[in-house]
Tab-separated table of C-alpha atoms in Angstrom:
chain	number	residue	atom	x	y	z
E	1221	MET	CA	-36.676	-3.240	-72.271
E	1222	LYS	CA	-34.449	-7.010	-72.943
E	1223	GLU	CA	-36.638	-10.001	-74.457
E	1224	ARG	CA	-36.260	-13.202	-72.269
E	1225	ILE	CA	-34.699	-14.028	-69.181
E	1226	TYR	CA	-34.969	-17.458	-67.954
E	1227	VAL	CA	-33.938	-18.293	-64.206
E	1228	CYS	CA	-32.767	-22.708	-63.903
E	1229	HIS	CA	-32.606	-24.434	-60.703
E	1230	THR	CA	-31.336	-27.458	-62.700
E	1231	TYR	CA	-29.018	-28.462	-65.261
E	1232	TYR	CA	-32.576	-30.248	-66.773
E	1233	HIS	CA	-33.674	-26.661	-66.835
E	1234	VAL	CA	-30.837	-25.361	-68.658
E	1235	TYR	CA	-30.984	-28.171	-71.286
E	1236	VAL	CA	-34.905	-27.275	-72.237
E	1237	THR	CA	-33.637	-23.607	-72.026
E	1238	PHE	CA	-31.296	-24.626	-74.986
E	1239	LEU	CA	-34.089	-26.409	-76.416
E	1240	LYS	CA	-36.273	-23.351	-76.570
E	1241	GLU	CA	-33.920	-21.096	-77.510
E	1242	LEU	CA	-32.266	-23.122	-80.592
E	1243	LYS	CA	-36.142	-23.187	-81.810
E	1244	LEU	CA	-36.392	-19.737	-81.618
E	1245	LYS	CA	-33.201	-18.704	-83.423
E	1246	GLU	CA	-34.111	-21.113	-86.013
E	1247	GLN	CA	-37.820	-19.585	-86.482
E	1248	LYS	CA	-36.241	-15.746	-86.821
E	1249	ASN	CA	-33.609	-17.172	-89.405
E	1250	GLY	CA	-36.610	-18.520	-90.936
E	1251	GLU	CA	-38.543	-14.955	-91.357
E	1252	ASN	CA	-35.269	-13.212	-91.688
E	1253	PRO	CA	-32.099	-14.990	-92.870
E	1254	GLY	CA	-29.260	-13.810	-90.684
E	1255	SER	CA	-31.514	-11.637	-88.266
E	1256	TRP	CA	-30.845	-14.109	-84.927
E	1257	TYR	CA	-28.696	-12.734	-82.260
E	1258	PRO	CA	-28.304	-13.627	-78.896
E	1259	GLY	CA	-31.323	-11.959	-76.899
E	1260	ALA	CA	-31.873	-13.927	-73.975
E	1261	THR	CA	-30.329	-13.663	-70.193
E	1262	LEU	CA	-30.098	-17.179	-68.519
E	1263	VAL	CA	-29.834	-17.072	-64.444
E	1264	LEU	CA	-28.492	-20.244	-62.948
E	1265	SER	CA	-29.709	-20.234	-59.165
E	1266	LYS	CA	-27.066	-21.726	-57.000
E	1267	MET	CA	-29.592	-22.561	-54.102
E	1268	SER	CA	-30.010	-26.346	-54.854
E	1269	THR	CA	-27.535	-27.179	-57.866
E	1270	ASN	CA	-23.446	-26.660	-57.673
E	1271	PHE	CA	-23.291	-25.637	-61.432
E	1272	GLU	CA	-19.635	-25.855	-60.694
E	1273	ASN	CA	-17.958	-24.192	-64.549
E	1274	LEU	CA	-21.348	-24.612	-66.471
E	1275	LYS	CA	-21.621	-20.367	-66.420
E	1276	SER	CA	-18.176	-20.522	-68.789
E	1277	ARG	CA	-19.019	-23.235	-71.274
E	1278	VAL	CA	-22.880	-21.671	-71.921
E	1279	GLU	CA	-21.081	-18.434	-72.499
E	1280	SER	CA	-18.564	-19.593	-75.040
E	1281	THR	CA	-22.163	-21.305	-77.096
E	1282	GLY	CA	-22.725	-17.443	-77.516
E	1283	LEU	CA	-26.549	-18.596	-77.502
E	1284	PHE	CA	-27.150	-15.924	-75.071
E	1285	GLU	CA	-27.215	-12.318	-74.287
E	1286	GLU	CA	-25.437	-12.779	-71.209
E	1287	VAL	CA	-25.269	-15.676	-67.815
E	1288	ILE	CA	-25.482	-14.542	-64.342
E	1289	GLU	CA	-25.599	-16.592	-61.323
E	1290	PHE	CA	-27.948	-16.306	-58.473
E	1291	ASP	CA	-27.470	-16.653	-54.864
E	1292	GLU	CA	-31.138	-17.448	-54.292
E	1293	LYS	CA	-31.268	-18.283	-50.623
E	1294	SER	CA	-33.879	-20.710	-49.379
E	1295	GLU	CA	-35.792	-19.834	-46.365
E	1296	ASP	CA	-33.968	-21.764	-43.549
E	1297	PHE	CA	-31.242	-19.130	-44.709
E	1298	PHE	CA	-33.363	-16.357	-42.444
E	1299	PRO	CA	-33.677	-17.061	-38.967
E	1300	GLU	CA	-36.648	-14.629	-38.744
E	1301	LEU	CA	-39.217	-16.796	-40.626
E	1302	ALA	CA	-38.809	-19.940	-38.550
E	1303	GLU	CA	-41.103	-18.570	-36.119
E	1304	LEU	CA	-43.964	-17.883	-38.867
E	1305	ARG	CA	-43.601	-21.640	-40.025
E	1306	LYS	CA	-44.444	-22.882	-36.635
E	1307	SER	CA	-48.271	-23.875	-36.147
E	1308	ALA	CA	-50.734	-21.685	-34.318
E	1309	GLY	CA	-52.873	-24.780	-33.962
E	1310	ASN	CA	-55.583	-22.992	-35.779
E	1311	PHE	CA	-56.949	-22.727	-39.672
E	1312	LEU	CA	-57.089	-18.554	-39.111
E	1313	GLY	CA	-53.896	-18.634	-36.978
E	1314	ASN	CA	-52.162	-20.176	-39.499
E	1315	LEU	CA	-53.063	-18.678	-42.695
E	1316	TRP	CA	-52.435	-15.362	-40.982
E	1317	LYS	CA	-49.044	-16.361	-40.393
E	1318	ARG	CA	-48.796	-17.691	-43.944
E	1319	ILE	CA	-50.149	-14.094	-45.126
E	1320	ARG	CA	-46.967	-12.545	-42.847
E	1321	PHE	CA	-44.295	-15.237	-44.354
E	1322	THR	CA	-45.117	-15.054	-47.762
E	1323	ARG	CA	-44.442	-11.076	-47.748
E	1324	GLU	CA	-41.776	-11.286	-45.593
E	1325	TYR	CA	-39.486	-13.754	-47.604
E	1326	ALA	CA	-40.203	-11.518	-50.532
E	1327	ARG	CA	-38.982	-8.932	-48.858
E	1328	LEU	CA	-35.943	-10.468	-47.266
E	1329	GLU	CA	-35.101	-12.660	-50.872
E	1330	ALA	CA	-34.995	-8.870	-52.707
E	1331	PRO	CA	-31.362	-8.401	-51.806
E	1332	TYR	CA	-30.066	-10.970	-53.249
E	1333	ILE	CA	-32.189	-10.714	-56.906
E	1334	PRO	CA	-29.583	-10.135	-59.721
E	1335	VAL	CA	-30.894	-8.559	-62.067
E	1336	ASP	CA	-34.134	-5.907	-62.580
E	1337	PHE	CA	-36.916	-8.792	-63.946
E	1338	ARG	CA	-38.923	-5.594	-64.737
E	1339	GLN	CA	-36.293	-4.735	-67.562
E	1340	TYR	CA	-37.424	-8.122	-69.637
E	1341	GLN	CA	-40.675	-8.664	-71.776
E	1342	ASP	CA	-40.875	-12.162	-70.965
E	1343	ILE	CA	-39.298	-14.082	-67.627
E	1344	TYR	CA	-39.424	-17.449	-67.725
E	1345	VAL	CA	-39.099	-19.649	-63.935
E	1346	TYR	CA	-38.580	-23.260	-63.640
E	1347	CYS	CA	-39.407	-24.314	-60.239
E	1348	ASP	CA	-41.649	-21.204	-58.828
E	1349	SER	CA	-42.117	-22.450	-55.231
E	1350	ASP	CA	-38.288	-21.555	-54.956
E	1351	PRO	CA	-38.074	-17.970	-53.553
E	1352	ILE	CA	-38.314	-16.234	-57.156
E	1353	GLY	CA	-41.726	-17.310	-56.998
E	1354	TYR	CA	-42.367	-15.240	-53.508
E	1355	TYR	CA	-40.151	-12.950	-54.744
E	1356	LEU	CA	-42.146	-12.119	-58.730
E	1357	ASN	CA	-45.852	-12.211	-56.923
E	1358	GLN	CA	-44.952	-10.164	-54.432
E	1359	ASN	CA	-43.494	-7.791	-56.502
E	1360	LYS	CA	-46.317	-7.586	-59.138
E	1361	ILE	CA	-43.785	-9.210	-62.109
E	1362	TYR	CA	-45.759	-11.119	-64.557
E	1363	TYR	CA	-44.168	-14.231	-65.700
E	1364	HIS	CA	-43.989	-17.633	-67.140
E	1365	ALA	CA	-43.615	-20.637	-64.975
E	1366	MET	CA	-42.157	-24.043	-66.563
E	1367	GLU	CA	-42.372	-27.372	-65.547
E	1368	ASP	CA	-39.403	-28.495	-63.207
E	1369	GLY	CA	-38.916	-31.711	-64.776
E	1370	LEU	CA	-40.251	-33.841	-67.416
E	1371	ASN	CA	-44.268	-34.605	-66.428
E	1372	CYS	CA	-42.681	-34.234	-62.862
E	1373	LEU	CA	-46.524	-33.301	-61.745
E	1374	LYS	CA	-47.822	-36.973	-62.961
E	1375	ASN	CA	-46.209	-37.814	-60.005
E	1376	PHE	CA	-45.951	-35.484	-57.492
E	1377	ASP	CA	-48.346	-32.287	-57.793
E	1378	THR	CA	-46.567	-29.988	-55.369
E	1379	ALA	CA	-48.900	-27.248	-55.569
E	1380	ARG	CA	-52.323	-29.186	-54.088
E	1381	TYR	CA	-49.601	-31.689	-51.748
E	1382	ASP	CA	-48.463	-28.420	-50.377
E	1383	ASN	CA	-51.540	-27.528	-49.442
E	1384	ARG	CA	-54.209	-30.027	-49.057
E	1385	GLY	CA	-56.862	-29.120	-47.161
E	1386	HIS	CA	-59.286	-26.069	-48.005
E	1387	PHE	CA	-56.891	-25.991	-51.476
E	1388	GLY	CA	-59.724	-24.188	-53.334
E	1389	LEU	CA	-59.553	-21.373	-50.862
E	1390	LYS	CA	-56.086	-21.249	-50.892
E	1391	ALA	CA	-55.623	-21.018	-54.697
E	1392	PHE	CA	-58.281	-18.331	-54.547
E	1393	LEU	CA	-56.029	-16.480	-51.916
E	1394	SER	CA	-53.397	-16.518	-54.140
E	1395	ARG	CA	-54.338	-16.462	-57.338
E	1396	LYS	CA	-57.280	-13.545	-57.102
E	1397	LEU	CA	-55.717	-11.635	-53.979
E	1398	ASN	CA	-51.785	-12.358	-53.658
E	1399	LEU	CA	-52.107	-12.412	-49.984
E	1400	ILE	CA	-50.155	-15.947	-50.139
E	1401	PHE	CA	-48.305	-17.914	-52.751
E	1402	VAL	CA	-49.195	-21.101	-54.593
E	1403	GLN	CA	-46.770	-22.553	-57.350
E	1404	ASN	CA	-47.022	-23.989	-60.072
E	1405	GLY	CA	-49.633	-21.973	-62.076
E	1406	TYR	CA	-51.444	-20.787	-58.939
E	1407	GLY	CA	-49.739	-17.839	-58.519
E	1408	LYS	CA	-51.598	-14.235	-59.291
E	1409	TYR	CA	-48.424	-12.636	-61.466
E	1410	CYS	CA	-48.191	-16.193	-62.982
E	1411	LEU	CA	-49.301	-16.112	-66.785
E	1412	ASP	CA	-49.289	-19.468	-67.273
E	1413	MET	CA	-47.190	-22.750	-66.890
E	1414	GLU	CA	-45.598	-24.683	-69.960
E	1415	VAL	CA	-46.138	-28.769	-69.000
E	1416	ASN	CA	-45.082	-31.562	-71.541
E	1417	ASP	CA	-48.004	-33.500	-71.317
E	1418	ILE	CA	-51.174	-32.310	-69.718
E	1419	SER	CA	-53.092	-35.449	-70.209
E	1420	ALA	CA	-50.602	-37.006	-67.624
E	1421	ILE	CA	-51.852	-34.746	-64.933
E	1422	LYS	CA	-55.045	-36.026	-62.563
E	1423	TYR	CA	-55.714	-32.032	-61.475
E	1424	PRO	CA	-54.801	-29.522	-64.533
E	1425	CYS	CA	-54.984	-25.891	-63.726
E	1426	PRO	CA	-56.575	-23.617	-66.325
E	1427	ARG	CA	-53.345	-21.868	-66.578
E	1428	TYR	CA	-51.458	-24.908	-67.815
E	1429	ILE	CA	-50.083	-24.890	-71.580
E	1430	GLU	CA	-49.206	-27.884	-73.398
E	1431	VAL	CA	-45.118	-27.639	-74.936
E	1432	PRO	CA	-44.410	-31.038	-75.527
E	1433	ARG	CA	-40.653	-31.436	-75.380
E	1434	GLN	CA	-40.311	-34.542	-77.809
E	1435	PRO	CA	-40.744	-32.114	-80.942
E	1436	LEU	CA	-37.812	-29.424	-79.493
E	1437	VAL	CA	-35.355	-32.416	-79.706
E	1438	ASP	CA	-36.690	-33.746	-83.097
E	1439	ARG	CA	-35.878	-30.509	-84.707
E	1440	LEU	CA	-32.313	-30.494	-83.613
E	1441	THR	CA	-29.390	-30.243	-86.142
E	1442	ALA	CA	-26.131	-31.425	-86.026
E	1443	GLU	CA	-25.093	-28.120	-85.257
E	1444	ASP	CA	-27.412	-27.668	-82.296
E	1445	LYS	CA	-26.257	-30.560	-80.760
E	1446	ASP	CA	-22.574	-30.077	-80.979
E	1447	LEU	CA	-23.663	-26.410	-79.508
E	1448	ILE	CA	-25.508	-28.510	-76.797
E	1449	LEU	CA	-22.548	-30.406	-75.919
E	1450	GLN	CA	-20.072	-27.951	-75.854
E	1451	ALA	CA	-21.828	-26.210	-72.915
E	1452	PHE	CA	-22.663	-29.425	-71.054
E	1453	ILE	CA	-19.493	-32.034	-71.163
E	1454	ARG	CA	-17.131	-30.911	-69.194
E	1455	ASP	CA	-15.103	-33.742	-70.998
E	1456	LYS	CA	-15.928	-34.339	-74.686
E	1457	GLU	CA	-13.135	-36.493	-75.632
E	1458	GLY	CA	-13.287	-38.624	-72.405
E	1459	LEU	CA	-16.751	-39.424	-72.743
E	1460	GLU	CA	-16.489	-40.340	-76.537
E	1461	LYS	CA	-13.620	-42.951	-75.496
E	1462	GLN	CA	-16.171	-43.913	-72.693
E	1463	ILE	CA	-19.132	-44.737	-75.285
E	1464	ALA	CA	-16.597	-46.394	-77.899
E	1465	GLU	CA	-14.757	-48.709	-75.075
E	1466	SER	CA	-18.775	-49.719	-74.246
E	1467	SER	CA	-19.374	-50.802	-77.435
E	1468	LYS	CA	-16.832	-53.934	-77.402
E	1469	LEU	CA	-19.108	-54.672	-74.072
E	1470	GLY	CA	-22.120	-56.721	-75.412
E	1471	ASP	CA	-25.551	-56.148	-73.588
E	1472	LYS	CA	-25.371	-53.030	-71.221
E	1473	ILE	CA	-27.838	-51.840	-68.503
E	1474	LEU	CA	-27.960	-48.109	-67.355
E	1475	ILE	CA	-29.406	-47.587	-63.944
E	1476	LEU	CA	-30.209	-43.794	-63.319
E	1477	THR	CA	-29.847	-42.713	-59.294
E	1478	ASN	CA	-32.698	-40.976	-57.567
E	1479	PRO	CA	-32.089	-38.565	-54.992
E	1480	VAL	CA	-34.588	-40.819	-52.535
E	1481	CYS	CA	-34.590	-42.084	-49.206
E	1482	ASP	CA	-32.070	-41.471	-46.745
E	1483	LEU	CA	-28.390	-41.884	-48.240
E	1484	ASP	CA	-27.684	-45.566	-46.174
E	1485	VAL	CA	-31.025	-46.740	-47.665
E	1486	ARG	CA	-30.431	-45.203	-50.673
E	1487	GLU	CA	-27.145	-47.185	-51.041
E	1488	GLN	CA	-28.875	-50.429	-50.207
E	1489	ILE	CA	-31.451	-49.579	-52.872
E	1490	PHE	CA	-29.055	-49.152	-55.900
E	1491	LYS	CA	-26.733	-52.169	-54.388
E	1492	ASP	CA	-30.599	-54.220	-54.848
E	1493	ILE	CA	-31.197	-52.665	-58.228
E	1494	ILE	CA	-27.184	-53.551	-59.517
E	1495	GLU	CA	-28.187	-57.190	-58.316
E	1496	MET	CA	-31.607	-57.364	-59.923
E	1497	PHE	CA	-30.064	-56.064	-63.616
E	1498	GLU	CA	-26.360	-57.305	-63.407
E	1499	PRO	CA	-27.101	-60.826	-64.530
E	1500	GLU	CA	-28.421	-59.437	-67.943
E	1501	GLY	CA	-24.998	-57.443	-68.708
E	1502	THR	CA	-22.702	-54.990	-67.976
E	1503	VAL	CA	-24.019	-52.211	-65.373
E	1504	PHE	CA	-23.563	-48.502	-65.931
E	1505	LEU	CA	-24.601	-45.592	-63.554
E	1506	LYS	CA	-26.330	-42.391	-64.245
E	1507	PRO	CA	-25.868	-40.351	-61.198
E	1508	HIS	CA	-28.742	-37.772	-60.789
E	1509	PRO	CA	-27.112	-34.395	-60.662
E	1510	ARG	CA	-28.728	-33.567	-57.180
E	1511	ASP	CA	-27.448	-37.215	-55.558
E	1512	ILE	CA	-25.151	-36.351	-53.600
E	1513	LEU	CA	-24.596	-40.382	-52.331
E	1514	ASP	CA	-20.601	-40.799	-53.274
E	1515	TYR	CA	-20.931	-43.788	-56.248
E	1516	ARG	CA	-17.573	-43.374	-57.612
E	1517	LYS	CA	-16.520	-44.642	-54.271
E	1518	LEU	CA	-19.309	-47.210	-53.129
E	1519	PHE	CA	-19.416	-48.535	-56.739
E	1520	ALA	CA	-16.217	-47.904	-57.903
E	1521	GLU	CA	-16.610	-51.156	-60.093
E	1522	TYR	CA	-19.129	-50.072	-62.313
E	1523	PRO	CA	-18.376	-47.521	-65.173
E	1524	GLN	CA	-20.287	-44.210	-64.888
E	1525	PHE	CA	-21.468	-41.409	-66.389
E	1526	ASP	CA	-20.926	-37.809	-65.233
E	1527	ALA	CA	-23.615	-36.554	-62.924
E	1528	THR	CA	-23.591	-33.333	-64.825
E	1529	VAL	CA	-24.534	-34.854	-67.977
E	1530	PRO	CA	-28.514	-34.590	-68.568
E	1531	MET	CA	-29.521	-38.108	-69.661
E	1532	GLU	CA	-31.338	-36.976	-72.479
E	1533	MET	CA	-28.012	-35.970	-73.641
E	1534	LEU	CA	-26.963	-39.356	-74.269
E	1535	ASN	CA	-29.458	-39.714	-77.364
E	1536	PHE	CA	-26.700	-37.328	-79.220
E	1537	PHE	CA	-23.784	-40.435	-79.609
E	1538	PRO	CA	-25.147	-42.692	-82.032
E	1539	GLY	CA	-22.546	-45.253	-81.083
E	1540	LEU	CA	-24.574	-45.847	-77.860
E	1541	ARG	CA	-26.779	-48.334	-76.990
E	1542	PHE	CA	-28.015	-50.042	-73.829
E	1543	LYS	CA	-30.227	-53.257	-73.579
E	1544	LYS	CA	-32.223	-51.460	-71.076
E	1545	VAL	CA	-32.571	-48.240	-68.827
E	1546	VAL	CA	-33.436	-48.576	-65.543
E	1547	GLY	CA	-34.989	-45.934	-62.909
E	1548	VAL	CA	-36.851	-45.753	-59.962
E	1549	LEU	CA	-38.820	-42.761	-60.367
E	1550	THR	CA	-37.103	-41.080	-63.455
E	1551	GLU	CA	-39.431	-40.787	-66.478
E	1552	VAL	CA	-37.414	-42.853	-68.987
E	1553	ARG	CA	-39.648	-42.883	-72.066
E	1554	GLY	CA	-38.702	-41.574	-75.084
E	1555	LEU	CA	-34.983	-42.594	-74.661
E	1556	THR	CA	-33.443	-43.713	-78.250
E	1557	PHE	CA	-30.516	-45.143	-77.016
E	1558	ALA	CA	-31.973	-47.990	-75.117
E	1559	ASP	CA	-33.813	-51.121	-76.382
E	1560	GLU	CA	-36.370	-51.206	-73.221
E	1561	GLU	CA	-37.483	-48.735	-70.662
E	1562	VAL	CA	-38.161	-50.152	-67.151
E	1563	ARG	CA	-39.454	-47.724	-64.272
E	1564	LEU	CA	-39.963	-49.315	-61.115
E	1565	GLY	CA	-41.885	-46.693	-59.460
E	1566	PRO	CA	-43.343	-46.284	-56.081
E	1567	ASP	CA	-44.204	-49.917	-55.620
E	1568	PHE	CA	-40.749	-50.693	-55.951
E	1569	LEU	CA	-39.936	-48.053	-53.424
E	1570	ASP	CA	-42.469	-48.593	-50.953
E	1571	LYS	CA	-40.349	-51.814	-49.397
E	1572	TYR	CA	-37.644	-49.220	-48.324
E	1573	GLU	CA	-39.598	-46.015	-47.024
E	1574	ASP	CA	-43.182	-45.422	-45.322
E	1575	PRO	CA	-45.258	-45.046	-48.821
E	1576	LEU	CA	-46.866	-41.668	-47.445
E	1577	ILE	CA	-43.261	-40.049	-48.256
E	1578	HIS	CA	-43.276	-40.823	-52.018
E	1579	ARG	CA	-47.310	-41.315	-52.854
E	1580	GLN	CA	-47.477	-37.865	-52.096
E	1581	ASN	CA	-50.611	-37.516	-55.055
E	1582	GLU	CA	-52.422	-40.220	-53.509
E	1583	GLN	CA	-52.781	-37.875	-50.134
E	1584	ILE	CA	-54.147	-34.986	-52.211
């Protein structure tokens, strides 16, 4: 029996996994010096993120026993599922279709599963709303769910939004009977779900357990930070040079992009944000890892950080300082490299698209 396995769908997921494993390493060495050995498997799902050569860089750190890529398939990959997503015109008909969809999706996904999950004592899954959640529940494999993004349920409680209307019944059918699948702590074989701050969530689930991220960061040693940078920074020398040059520019504003709205609207959003904050200092851009807008081409005049680097990692460079860091929907609290944090929020986004698209929690 192997010890632990983590299924990650984003660079941020991998970053949090590093934080967890480095803490565990410290604990084991504290209990029995020199007792640590890489006992965990890291799985990189390629469904929604292009991890490029992250696998080899993570392997070079020696922190994990193995790193595996997972060719996870979204539901639109299987044309036979489309009919089961069409409305039957009534609640009972839709429920029957959903029961069939849940079973069939797990069956179709099975050939793409890269490991035997039954061989692991502890399974950690970020974003179990993805196919892996269906697979584990239908195959009766217990796992721990992990928060997809920092305080993400505060702004978008996907389980309740996706299942609005008879939520209590749907949660029961998932949690107790396993007839359908509801993510984020409501699956029958989900043991618990780690979240950063339960108090920030309007509708807490009994299975939520609070595991704050900041203490995991605060305990990092210089050696730990170097190990993380080894995994995540494709060109450390280039980044350090960029940071050194930025220190000569006076006041600086860091703008974090988001994959919000359609691409043409998104381009206008960030043109407007730059116009708002450019008078306060030199603007830098940090594209979101899943933002496919070509900022290098469209905003070539502004210095930019590598999209694949989690923004939290910029805290590791003491010479980096911004007057402000600005995000649209991104949680920006606790970033030590910024004097001021600005989250524009849904009120700002209302000007660009139908508020119903991004105000999901208000529709629960």
